[in-house]
Amino acid sequence: MAWLLRILSLFTPLLRWPVRAWINTHASPSDLSELALDRDKPVCYVLPVASVMDWLALEAVCAERGLPRPYLATHGMPSTQRSMVVALPAGRRGERSDLHRIVSRGLHDHSYDVQLVPVSVFWGRNPVKETSLFRILFADSERTGRLRKLLIVLANGHNTLVHFGQPLDYREFVDEAESAAPDLMVRKLVRVLRIHFRRQRAATLGPALSRRSQLINSLLADADVQQAIEDSARREKMSTDAARARARDYANEIAADYSNIAIGFMLRVLTWLWHRIYDGVDVRHLARLRATTHDRREVIYLPSHRSHMDYLLVSYILYKEGLALPQIAAGVNLNFWPVGALLRRCGAFYLRRSFKGDRLYTAVFRAYVDALIQRGQPMKFYPEGGRSRTGRLLSPKTGMLSMAVTSALGGKGAPAAIVPVYIGYDRVMEVNKYFDELRGTRVKKGESMGDLVRGSTQVLKRKYGRVFVSFGEPIDLQAYADTHLPDWRERMPGLDMDARPDWLQDFVAGLAEQVMESINATATLNATGLASLVLLGSPQKAVAEDEMVGTLALLAELARRCPYSRDATAPELTDGRELLAEAEPMMRLVRVPHAWGDVLTVESRQAVLLTYIRNNVMHLFALPSLVANFFAHVESCERQRVLDGAVELYPLLASELFLRWPADQARFALNESIDGLLACGLLSSDGQDRLQRPQAGTREFAALMSLARIMRESLERYAMTVMLLSHNRESGHVERGRFERQCQLMAERMAILTGRNSPEFFDSRLFRNHLQTLVRVGLLHPRGSQLEIDPALRDVAEHALQLLGADLRQSLAHLTSLPQLDDGSDGSASSVETSNAAE
């Protein structure tokens, strides 16, 4: 083949332009700077097979993206002036390949170095098994004849992916095996490259997919499904055939039906849509994700869920970046005509909101998950179970995760990696509906084609800013199990389908918590989120422009000096005015002109909508804000006292915001936050362990007060919870459901008294979460439906109240002196006495 390439190289000018006019190439990675090519070293591209068409596709991408042009390796060597392309040898005995010459040169000339860049060219992206004559002729394959290659290019040239692997360290490879014979070294290099190309093909296309009918038949043949069919027939007194027909209906309702044509259609639609409604998609940590997918392990994507766009966005990014499409667990509410069928052909499989009571459905669904994991098919589902209506991460639902874990650890598939994914928006298109639902003015209902058409006409009229997608640190599931469940190899295999032992529930719950913490750990702090934090923290949702500019600059500096995690992204802009200019259109700020400078504010409803954006990123400042609250009402305080008080309150904060530090590391993390505040001038030290806030009137003082207000509402909720609990200390217990309702009613009243227009302030789920946290830290002890109160809760109540202003302490004291309304079930009332801590 090499001689043919050299002959054809004479006709390159005649071939290049027709081929380029026909094919449409995409490069992976999209940001080729990830390759980190050294322009002072020669480049040699390596193809898995010798192919004129692959070479021309590579040349087209190199010309478009400014990479060194790939010349055919004749008898010369790659140089800084002339890069070359070679192919792996076909394996014929006695053949002296171009790689052999390059390796021999390195053995004889120790100063010679070259960057070997493996390149994979994919004509089309269809992972379905070749089961028809059409697919046999036109589907891409690793090795093809010349005529079939031409047919493949004609059929799939419009969708050609050229993937560049990381350059191999040629000099290190040669030096390590200097004493070996050139032939042996070439065979070793070829073996390494073949493994790379095989793994890259699997990472790009995913496993070969069976026809849907074959998959459904295999599900019905599963032993657990067969048993469930027999049990259903016996329990419901129906024939086995009728039960099997029901199981087949379930399988048809669940299973995806991958179609390359549908994928191509959606790719064009989504490319147009993203450019229409968004100003760009900012993607982070793709290089790490590629390394994970290249390890030939099962990949399970667990993203945050804030919009219906999430379903499409992550898959779109993965496809554009040359990674295999995952199958996506979607709620059955999305399975309406014609969207349901289209999403199914793009990899969606459907699940019901609840499996309870239907063992047959559970068996079929579990068998489907087992099948996906067994063949190494990437999966994606949302650990929260539904879209967040407040912008905060929701408490995870563990049903789907439990199925995936038991399948992956039960010996039914390859080693699995869980990839948390953060998704954030400058503006979420459904946010108006979310807050209407929180207020109770809109009832959540199922989706329909009519809703889609009406919603689309509104969506396409607006711009929603930028989208931020960040792939978190992968969690090696086996390594995690080795640490947290050392005997999993004995427990997991053969686990009964209906079994939910306590040890499994605890293990999955702990894993789910880590996933949520990892999602938050990779968040992106955008200008809109930062400006929303500042504006919504001002007492009247209004702030002078110069104060806003100064505070934005200082908080952005704090985010860089004291990053939440190594994966969290601080704003790229450093100037406060630039940050404000970027955020202002999305926030729809209203400028009130004044002789001493403009005042920035927003309309009442818009302020409510901005809380969603604020809640996406507020956890990034949780610890600095907690520290700042100790200086909201005092000028100075001992560092040790601040640390002791903050450590006591940290578990509540961590539970609400899924903060990444375990309780035993909170003091260390808080110390780092104090150091960051000192470095930014937001606090100062007298050198004797006493901290002092800036002088009033300075921009640092304004920034510190704005920082403190970020966590203020959370601290108020904590104070309400522990204060109400402390009033019940004489009885020693409370009824859980009734107490949650009391907390919600108290928060509603506080919102009215303080002029808040924030439905999430009295979200009952937050108070429920607080109680669960108090149980975990030992301040409450569950006794059936009752919660027994620990005496130490009184100290927590006092410390929480000390962070609040006198006006809020007075309001809480007044409210707790009134009879509290019950949950409304029987019209009774309960008496709550006044707290000494609030006096």
mmCIF file of C-alpha atoms in Angstrom, residues 277-588:
data_model
loop_
_atom_site.group_PDB
_atom_site.id
_atom_site.type_symbol
_atom_site.label_atom_id
_atom_site.label_comp_id
_atom_site.label_asym_id
_atom_site.label_seq_id
_atom_site.Cartn_x
_atom_site.Cartn_y
_atom_site.Cartn_z
ATOM 1 C CA ILE A 277 -30.494 31.141 21.838
ATOM 2 C CA TYR A 278 -27.058 31.003 23.494
ATOM 3 C CA ASP A 279 -23.937 33.130 23.185
ATOM 4 C CA GLY A 280 -21.687 30.120 23.548
ATOM 5 C CA VAL A 281 -21.117 26.877 25.440
ATOM 6 C CA ASP A 282 -18.168 26.887 27.832
ATOM 7 C CA VAL A 283 -16.878 23.327 28.421
ATOM 8 C CA ARG A 284 -14.278 22.421 31.071
ATOM 9 C CA HIS A 285 -12.089 19.397 31.905
ATOM 10 C CA LEU A 286 -12.575 17.495 28.657
ATOM 11 C CA ALA A 287 -8.988 16.207 28.583
ATOM 12 C CA ARG A 288 -9.534 14.325 31.853
ATOM 13 C CA LEU A 289 -12.806 12.913 30.546
ATOM 14 C CA ARG A 290 -11.083 11.639 27.389
ATOM 15 C CA ALA A 291 -8.477 9.868 29.493
ATOM 16 C CA THR A 292 -11.282 8.198 31.458
ATOM 17 C CA THR A 293 -13.202 7.016 28.375
ATOM 18 C CA HIS A 294 -9.943 5.800 26.817
ATOM 19 C CA ASP A 295 -9.388 3.374 29.711
ATOM 20 C CA ARG A 296 -12.112 1.111 28.282
ATOM 21 C CA ARG A 297 -14.308 1.346 31.348
ATOM 22 C CA GLU A 298 -18.048 1.792 31.680
ATOM 23 C CA VAL A 299 -18.777 5.520 32.015
ATOM 24 C CA ILE A 300 -21.862 6.718 33.904
ATOM 25 C CA TYR A 301 -22.551 10.460 33.565
ATOM 26 C CA LEU A 302 -24.445 12.039 36.473
ATOM 27 C CA PRO A 303 -25.261 15.692 35.677
ATOM 28 C CA SER A 304 -27.084 18.335 37.649
ATOM 29 C CA HIS A 305 -30.569 18.935 36.274
ATOM 30 C CA ARG A 306 -31.848 22.481 35.820
ATOM 31 C CA SER A 307 -33.463 22.568 32.379
ATOM 32 C CA HIS A 308 -34.937 20.365 29.676
ATOM 33 C CA MET A 309 -31.941 21.503 27.625
ATOM 34 C CA ASP A 310 -29.751 19.314 29.862
ATOM 35 C CA TYR A 311 -31.001 16.217 28.029
ATOM 36 C CA LEU A 312 -29.621 17.481 24.732
ATOM 37 C CA LEU A 313 -26.678 19.577 25.839
ATOM 38 C CA VAL A 314 -24.353 16.960 27.333
ATOM 39 C CA SER A 315 -24.935 14.491 24.493
ATOM 40 C CA TYR A 316 -24.327 17.234 21.937
ATOM 41 C CA ILE A 317 -21.002 18.152 23.572
ATOM 42 C CA LEU A 318 -19.857 14.531 23.792
ATOM 43 C CA TYR A 319 -20.710 13.887 20.151
ATOM 44 C CA LYS A 320 -18.958 17.033 18.937
ATOM 45 C CA GLU A 321 -15.892 16.134 21.002
ATOM 46 C CA GLY A 322 -15.622 12.696 19.458
ATOM 47 C CA LEU A 323 -16.890 10.660 22.419
ATOM 48 C CA ALA A 324 -19.473 7.906 22.366
ATOM 49 C CA LEU A 325 -23.054 8.968 22.960
ATOM 50 C CA PRO A 326 -24.523 7.757 26.253
ATOM 51 C CA GLN A 327 -27.949 6.268 26.586
ATOM 52 C CA ILE A 328 -30.029 8.704 28.643
ATOM 53 C CA ALA A 329 -32.588 7.850 31.289
ATOM 54 C CA ALA A 330 -35.559 10.140 30.615
ATOM 55 C CA GLY A 331 -38.834 10.438 32.465
ATOM 56 C CA VAL A 332 -41.723 8.750 30.720
ATOM 57 C CA ASN A 333 -43.469 12.146 30.716
ATOM 58 C CA LEU A 334 -41.215 13.076 27.777
ATOM 59 C CA ASN A 335 -42.414 10.125 25.728
ATOM 60 C CA PHE A 336 -45.054 12.062 23.787
ATOM 61 C CA TRP A 337 -45.428 12.337 20.013
ATOM 62 C CA PRO A 338 -43.240 13.166 18.147
ATOM 63 C CA VAL A 339 -40.534 14.104 20.653
ATOM 64 C CA GLY A 340 -40.528 10.753 22.440
ATOM 65 C CA ALA A 341 -39.686 8.750 19.320
ATOM 66 C CA LEU A 342 -37.002 11.228 18.234
ATOM 67 C CA LEU A 343 -35.304 11.220 21.636
ATOM 68 C CA ARG A 344 -35.518 7.423 21.721
ATOM 69 C CA ARG A 345 -33.632 7.261 18.412
ATOM 70 C CA CYS A 346 -31.010 9.591 19.871
ATOM 71 C CA GLY A 347 -30.338 7.241 22.773
ATOM 72 C CA ALA A 348 -33.061 7.986 25.346
ATOM 73 C CA PHE A 349 -34.582 5.151 27.330
ATOM 74 C CA TYR A 350 -37.655 5.837 29.421
ATOM 75 C CA LEU A 351 -38.442 5.101 33.028
ATOM 76 C CA ARG A 352 -41.472 5.640 35.202
ATOM 77 C CA ARG A 353 -41.326 7.927 38.200
ATOM 78 C CA SER A 354 -42.114 5.052 40.542
ATOM 79 C CA PHE A 355 -41.677 1.271 40.218
ATOM 80 C CA LYS A 356 -43.349 0.544 43.531
ATOM 81 C CA GLY A 357 -45.674 -2.433 43.453
ATOM 82 C CA ASP A 358 -44.852 -3.575 39.899
ATOM 83 C CA ARG A 359 -42.211 -6.271 40.236
ATOM 84 C CA LEU A 360 -42.416 -7.201 36.565
ATOM 85 C CA TYR A 361 -41.634 -3.673 35.405
ATOM 86 C CA THR A 362 -38.777 -3.496 37.913
ATOM 87 C CA ALA A 363 -37.323 -6.763 36.614
ATOM 88 C CA VAL A 364 -37.440 -5.642 32.975
ATOM 89 C CA PHE A 365 -35.918 -2.253 33.764
ATOM 90 C CA ARG A 366 -33.123 -3.785 35.855
ATOM 91 C CA ALA A 367 -32.382 -6.240 33.069
ATOM 92 C CA TYR A 368 -32.083 -3.324 30.652
ATOM 93 C CA VAL A 369 -29.623 -1.509 32.941
ATOM 94 C CA ASP A 370 -27.661 -4.755 33.332
ATOM 95 C CA ALA A 371 -27.484 -5.119 29.553
ATOM 96 C CA LEU A 372 -26.154 -1.584 29.099
ATOM 97 C CA ILE A 373 -23.443 -2.035 31.718
ATOM 98 C CA GLN A 374 -22.509 -5.529 30.575
ATOM 99 C CA ARG A 375 -21.639 -4.345 27.071
ATOM 100 C CA GLY A 376 -19.947 -1.138 28.243
ATOM 101 C CA GLN A 377 -22.557 1.289 26.928
ATOM 102 C CA PRO A 378 -22.126 4.797 28.424
ATOM 103 C CA MET A 379 -25.154 5.899 30.448
ATOM 104 C CA LYS A 380 -26.474 9.192 31.710
ATOM 105 C CA PHE A 381 -29.116 9.870 34.333
ATOM 106 C CA TYR A 382 -29.904 12.631 36.793
ATOM 107 C CA PRO A 383 -29.202 11.824 40.447
ATOM 108 C CA GLU A 384 -31.669 14.512 41.593
ATOM 109 C CA GLY A 385 -34.511 12.700 39.840
ATOM 110 C CA GLY A 386 -36.061 15.942 38.539
ATOM 111 C CA ARG A 387 -35.224 19.517 37.639
ATOM 112 C CA SER A 388 -34.311 21.877 40.455
ATOM 113 C CA ARG A 389 -36.901 24.635 40.907
ATOM 114 C CA THR A 390 -34.601 26.781 43.073
ATOM 115 C CA GLY A 391 -31.189 26.482 41.416
ATOM 116 C CA ARG A 392 -29.779 24.497 44.334
ATOM 117 C CA LEU A 393 -28.889 20.852 43.979
ATOM 118 C CA LEU A 394 -31.706 18.636 45.214
ATOM 119 C CA SER A 395 -31.238 15.729 47.581
ATOM 120 C CA PRO A 396 -30.292 12.743 45.418
ATOM 121 C CA LYS A 397 -32.715 9.952 44.583
ATOM 122 C CA THR A 398 -30.816 6.681 44.834
ATOM 123 C CA GLY A 399 -33.020 4.163 43.004
ATOM 124 C CA MET A 400 -31.376 4.372 39.583
ATOM 125 C CA LEU A 401 -27.907 4.726 41.092
ATOM 126 C CA SER A 402 -28.477 1.620 43.206
ATOM 127 C CA MET A 403 -29.354 -0.395 40.087
ATOM 128 C CA ALA A 404 -26.243 0.826 38.257
ATOM 129 C CA VAL A 405 -24.001 0.119 41.249
ATOM 130 C CA THR A 406 -25.266 -3.419 41.828
ATOM 131 C CA SER A 407 -24.909 -4.193 38.111
ATOM 132 C CA ALA A 408 -21.402 -2.730 37.826
ATOM 133 C CA LEU A 409 -20.106 -4.283 41.048
ATOM 134 C CA GLY A 410 -21.992 -7.547 40.624
ATOM 135 C CA GLY A 411 -19.585 -8.794 37.987
ATOM 136 C CA LYS A 412 -21.837 -7.979 35.038
ATOM 137 C CA GLY A 413 -19.653 -5.437 33.245
ATOM 138 C CA ALA A 414 -16.332 -3.660 32.884
ATOM 139 C CA PRO A 415 -14.907 -1.458 35.667
ATOM 140 C CA ALA A 416 -17.122 1.614 35.927
ATOM 141 C CA ALA A 417 -16.311 5.280 36.361
ATOM 142 C CA ILE A 418 -18.930 7.772 37.531
ATOM 143 C CA VAL A 419 -18.494 11.246 36.038
ATOM 144 C CA PRO A 420 -20.287 14.090 37.858
ATOM 145 C CA VAL A 421 -21.269 16.930 35.515
ATOM 146 C CA TYR A 422 -22.040 20.518 36.477
ATOM 147 C CA ILE A 423 -24.429 22.393 34.163
ATOM 148 C CA GLY A 424 -25.024 26.099 34.692
ATOM 149 C CA TYR A 425 -26.728 28.822 32.665
ATOM 150 C CA ASP A 426 -26.608 32.580 32.526
ATOM 151 C CA ARG A 427 -30.390 32.261 32.371
ATOM 152 C CA VAL A 428 -32.601 29.163 32.579
ATOM 153 C CA MET A 429 -35.466 29.336 30.118
ATOM 154 C CA GLU A 430 -37.959 27.609 32.487
ATOM 155 C CA VAL A 431 -37.224 29.825 35.486
ATOM 156 C CA ASN A 432 -40.566 31.713 35.285
ATOM 157 C CA LYS A 433 -42.484 28.441 35.511
ATOM 158 C CA TYR A 434 -40.330 27.240 38.398
ATOM 159 C CA PHE A 435 -41.108 30.200 40.616
ATOM 160 C CA ASP A 436 -44.797 30.131 39.756
ATOM 161 C CA GLU A 437 -44.774 26.497 40.919
ATOM 162 C CA LEU A 438 -42.988 27.430 44.151
ATOM 163 C CA ARG A 439 -45.604 30.105 44.825
ATOM 164 C CA GLY A 440 -48.377 27.657 44.091
ATOM 165 C CA THR A 441 -49.840 29.741 41.269
ATOM 166 C CA ARG A 442 -48.970 27.126 38.661
ATOM 167 C CA VAL A 443 -49.521 23.400 38.985
ATOM 168 C CA LYS A 444 -46.794 21.216 37.511
ATOM 169 C CA LYS A 445 -48.228 19.129 34.696
ATOM 170 C CA GLY A 446 -46.995 16.659 32.123
ATOM 171 C CA GLU A 447 -45.388 17.755 28.896
ATOM 172 C CA SER A 448 -47.232 17.696 25.568
ATOM 173 C CA MET A 449 -46.729 18.669 21.943
ATOM 174 C CA GLY A 450 -48.868 21.765 22.453
ATOM 175 C CA ASP A 451 -46.718 22.907 25.359
ATOM 176 C CA LEU A 452 -43.611 22.320 23.248
ATOM 177 C CA VAL A 453 -44.873 24.430 20.349
ATOM 178 C CA ARG A 454 -46.023 27.261 22.616
ATOM 179 C CA GLY A 455 -42.803 27.170 24.587
ATOM 180 C CA SER A 456 -40.614 27.072 21.476
ATOM 181 C CA THR A 457 -42.104 30.250 20.051
ATOM 182 C CA GLN A 458 -41.192 32.076 23.271
ATOM 183 C CA VAL A 459 -37.750 30.507 23.601
ATOM 184 C CA LEU A 460 -36.625 31.419 20.092
ATOM 185 C CA LYS A 461 -37.421 35.085 20.662
ATOM 186 C CA ARG A 462 -34.825 35.507 23.423
ATOM 187 C CA LYS A 463 -31.162 35.101 24.196
ATOM 188 C CA TYR A 464 -30.100 33.179 27.305
ATOM 189 C CA GLY A 465 -26.426 34.076 27.540
ATOM 190 C CA ARG A 466 -23.795 31.404 27.969
ATOM 191 C CA VAL A 467 -23.972 27.806 29.114
ATOM 192 C CA PHE A 468 -21.342 26.296 31.403
ATOM 193 C CA VAL A 469 -20.647 22.550 31.399
ATOM 194 C CA SER A 470 -17.876 21.105 33.533
ATOM 195 C CA PHE A 471 -16.953 17.431 33.841
ATOM 196 C CA GLY A 472 -15.949 16.616 37.400
ATOM 197 C CA GLU A 473 -13.330 14.301 38.822
ATOM 198 C CA PRO A 474 -14.322 10.735 37.821
ATOM 199 C CA ILE A 475 -15.139 8.384 40.681
ATOM 200 C CA ASP A 476 -13.635 4.931 40.141
ATOM 201 C CA LEU A 477 -16.505 2.807 41.418
ATOM 202 C CA GLN A 478 -14.398 -0.225 42.329
ATOM 203 C CA ALA A 479 -11.818 1.898 44.167
ATOM 204 C CA TYR A 480 -14.635 3.708 46.004
ATOM 205 C CA ALA A 481 -16.149 0.357 47.003
ATOM 206 C CA ASP A 482 -12.748 -0.916 48.189
ATOM 207 C CA THR A 483 -12.589 2.040 50.583
ATOM 208 C CA HIS A 484 -16.201 2.233 51.769
ATOM 209 C CA LEU A 485 -17.374 -1.387 51.416
ATOM 210 C CA PRO A 486 -14.265 -3.608 51.581
ATOM 211 C CA ASP A 487 -16.168 -6.910 51.331
ATOM 212 C CA TRP A 488 -18.224 -5.896 48.283
ATOM 213 C CA ARG A 489 -16.778 -8.723 46.165
ATOM 214 C CA GLU A 490 -18.467 -11.235 48.462
ATOM 215 C CA ARG A 491 -21.705 -9.282 48.999
ATOM 216 C CA MET A 492 -22.563 -7.943 45.540
ATOM 217 C CA PRO A 493 -22.575 -11.027 43.264
ATOM 218 C CA GLY A 494 -25.887 -12.839 43.336
ATOM 219 C CA LEU A 495 -27.701 -10.076 45.221
ATOM 220 C CA ASP A 496 -31.435 -10.641 44.877
ATOM 221 C CA MET A 497 -33.307 -8.171 42.670
ATOM 222 C CA ASP A 498 -35.666 -7.141 45.473
ATOM 223 C CA ALA A 499 -32.969 -6.957 48.133
ATOM 224 C CA ARG A 500 -32.300 -3.549 49.664
ATOM 225 C CA PRO A 501 -30.172 -4.405 52.705
ATOM 226 C CA ASP A 502 -29.156 -1.579 55.000
ATOM 227 C CA TRP A 503 -25.487 -1.885 54.043
ATOM 228 C CA LEU A 504 -26.338 -1.362 50.363
ATOM 229 C CA GLN A 505 -28.588 1.618 51.068
ATOM 230 C CA ASP A 506 -25.908 3.235 53.223
ATOM 231 C CA PHE A 507 -23.229 2.615 50.593
ATOM 232 C CA VAL A 508 -25.315 4.056 47.733
ATOM 233 C CA ALA A 509 -26.428 7.025 49.861
ATOM 234 C CA GLY A 510 -22.795 7.846 50.658
ATOM 235 C CA LEU A 511 -21.849 7.550 46.980
ATOM 236 C CA ALA A 512 -24.753 9.797 45.980
ATOM 237 C CA GLU A 513 -23.622 12.443 48.477
ATOM 238 C CA GLN A 514 -20.117 12.368 47.031
ATOM 239 C CA VAL A 515 -21.509 12.747 43.512
ATOM 240 C CA MET A 516 -23.469 15.859 44.528
ATOM 241 C CA GLU A 517 -20.419 17.300 46.285
ATOM 242 C CA SER A 518 -18.317 16.607 43.178
ATOM 243 C CA ILE A 519 -20.869 18.360 40.945
ATOM 244 C CA ASN A 520 -20.637 21.467 43.100
ATOM 245 C CA ALA A 521 -16.839 21.165 43.243
ATOM 246 C CA THR A 522 -16.586 21.716 39.485
ATOM 247 C CA ALA A 523 -18.933 24.710 39.248
ATOM 248 C CA THR A 524 -18.188 27.711 37.051
ATOM 249 C CA LEU A 525 -18.501 31.182 38.582
ATOM 250 C CA ASN A 526 -19.787 33.402 35.773
ATOM 251 C CA ALA A 527 -20.231 37.170 35.785
ATOM 252 C CA THR A 528 -24.034 36.897 35.993
ATOM 253 C CA GLY A 529 -23.907 34.648 39.042
ATOM 254 C CA LEU A 530 -21.358 36.866 40.764
ATOM 255 C CA ALA A 531 -23.337 40.059 40.116
ATOM 256 C CA SER A 532 -26.549 38.344 41.294
ATOM 257 C CA LEU A 533 -24.849 37.466 44.577
ATOM 258 C CA VAL A 534 -23.949 41.120 45.105
ATOM 259 C CA LEU A 535 -27.269 42.660 44.038
ATOM 260 C CA LEU A 536 -29.513 40.239 45.910
ATOM 261 C CA GLY A 537 -27.413 40.691 49.023
ATOM 262 C CA SER A 538 -28.167 44.407 49.163
ATOM 263 C CA PRO A 539 -31.012 45.285 51.581
ATOM 264 C CA GLN A 540 -33.357 46.801 48.991
ATOM 265 C CA LYS A 541 -32.033 44.965 45.905
ATOM 266 C CA ALA A 542 -30.343 48.209 44.859
ATOM 267 C CA VAL A 543 -26.654 49.119 44.881
ATOM 268 C CA ALA A 544 -24.592 52.083 43.700
ATOM 269 C CA GLU A 545 -22.697 51.361 40.494
ATOM 270 C CA ASP A 546 -19.270 52.206 41.935
ATOM 271 C CA GLU A 547 -19.937 49.935 44.924
ATOM 272 C CA MET A 548 -21.052 47.130 42.606
ATOM 273 C CA VAL A 549 -17.886 47.506 40.497
ATOM 274 C CA GLY A 550 -15.599 47.450 43.529
ATOM 275 C CA THR A 551 -17.359 44.473 45.146
ATOM 276 C CA LEU A 552 -17.324 42.445 41.916
ATOM 277 C CA ALA A 553 -13.583 42.959 41.552
ATOM 278 C CA LEU A 554 -12.852 41.955 45.160
ATOM 279 C CA LEU A 555 -15.082 38.865 45.134
ATOM 280 C CA ALA A 556 -13.599 37.736 41.815
ATOM 281 C CA GLU A 557 -10.143 38.144 43.349
ATOM 282 C CA LEU A 558 -11.247 36.132 46.392
ATOM 283 C CA ALA A 559 -12.486 33.347 44.101
ATOM 284 C CA ARG A 560 -9.044 33.192 42.477
ATOM 285 C CA ARG A 561 -6.982 33.490 45.682
ATOM 286 C CA CYS A 562 -9.140 31.100 47.687
ATOM 287 C CA PRO A 563 -10.674 28.702 45.131
ATOM 288 C CA TYR A 564 -13.475 26.442 46.266
ATOM 289 C CA SER A 565 -11.709 23.477 44.645
ATOM 290 C CA ARG A 566 -9.098 22.824 42.005
ATOM 291 C CA ASP A 567 -11.851 22.196 39.432
ATOM 292 C CA ALA A 568 -13.995 25.247 40.234
ATOM 293 C CA THR A 569 -13.614 28.021 37.668
ATOM 294 C CA ALA A 570 -13.271 31.667 38.677
ATOM 295 C CA PRO A 571 -14.275 34.473 36.269
ATOM 296 C CA GLU A 572 -11.705 35.125 33.567
ATOM 297 C CA LEU A 573 -12.376 38.848 33.755
ATOM 298 C CA THR A 574 -10.659 40.706 36.591
ATOM 299 C CA ASP A 575 -11.984 44.221 36.128
ATOM 300 C CA GLY A 576 -15.221 45.012 37.966
ATOM 301 C CA ARG A 577 -16.595 47.168 35.154
ATOM 302 C CA GLU A 578 -16.017 44.419 32.604
ATOM 303 C CA LEU A 579 -17.772 41.927 34.846
ATOM 304 C CA LEU A 580 -20.721 44.281 35.247
ATOM 305 C CA ALA A 581 -20.893 44.938 31.501
ATOM 306 C CA GLU A 582 -21.093 41.191 30.831
ATOM 307 C CA ALA A 583 -23.733 40.540 33.485
ATOM 308 C CA GLU A 584 -25.985 43.567 32.962
ATOM 309 C CA PRO A 585 -27.899 42.393 29.846
ATOM 310 C CA MET A 586 -28.705 38.972 31.357
ATOM 311 C CA MET A 587 -29.767 40.444 34.691
ATOM 312 C CA ARG A 588 -31.924 43.135 33.052
#
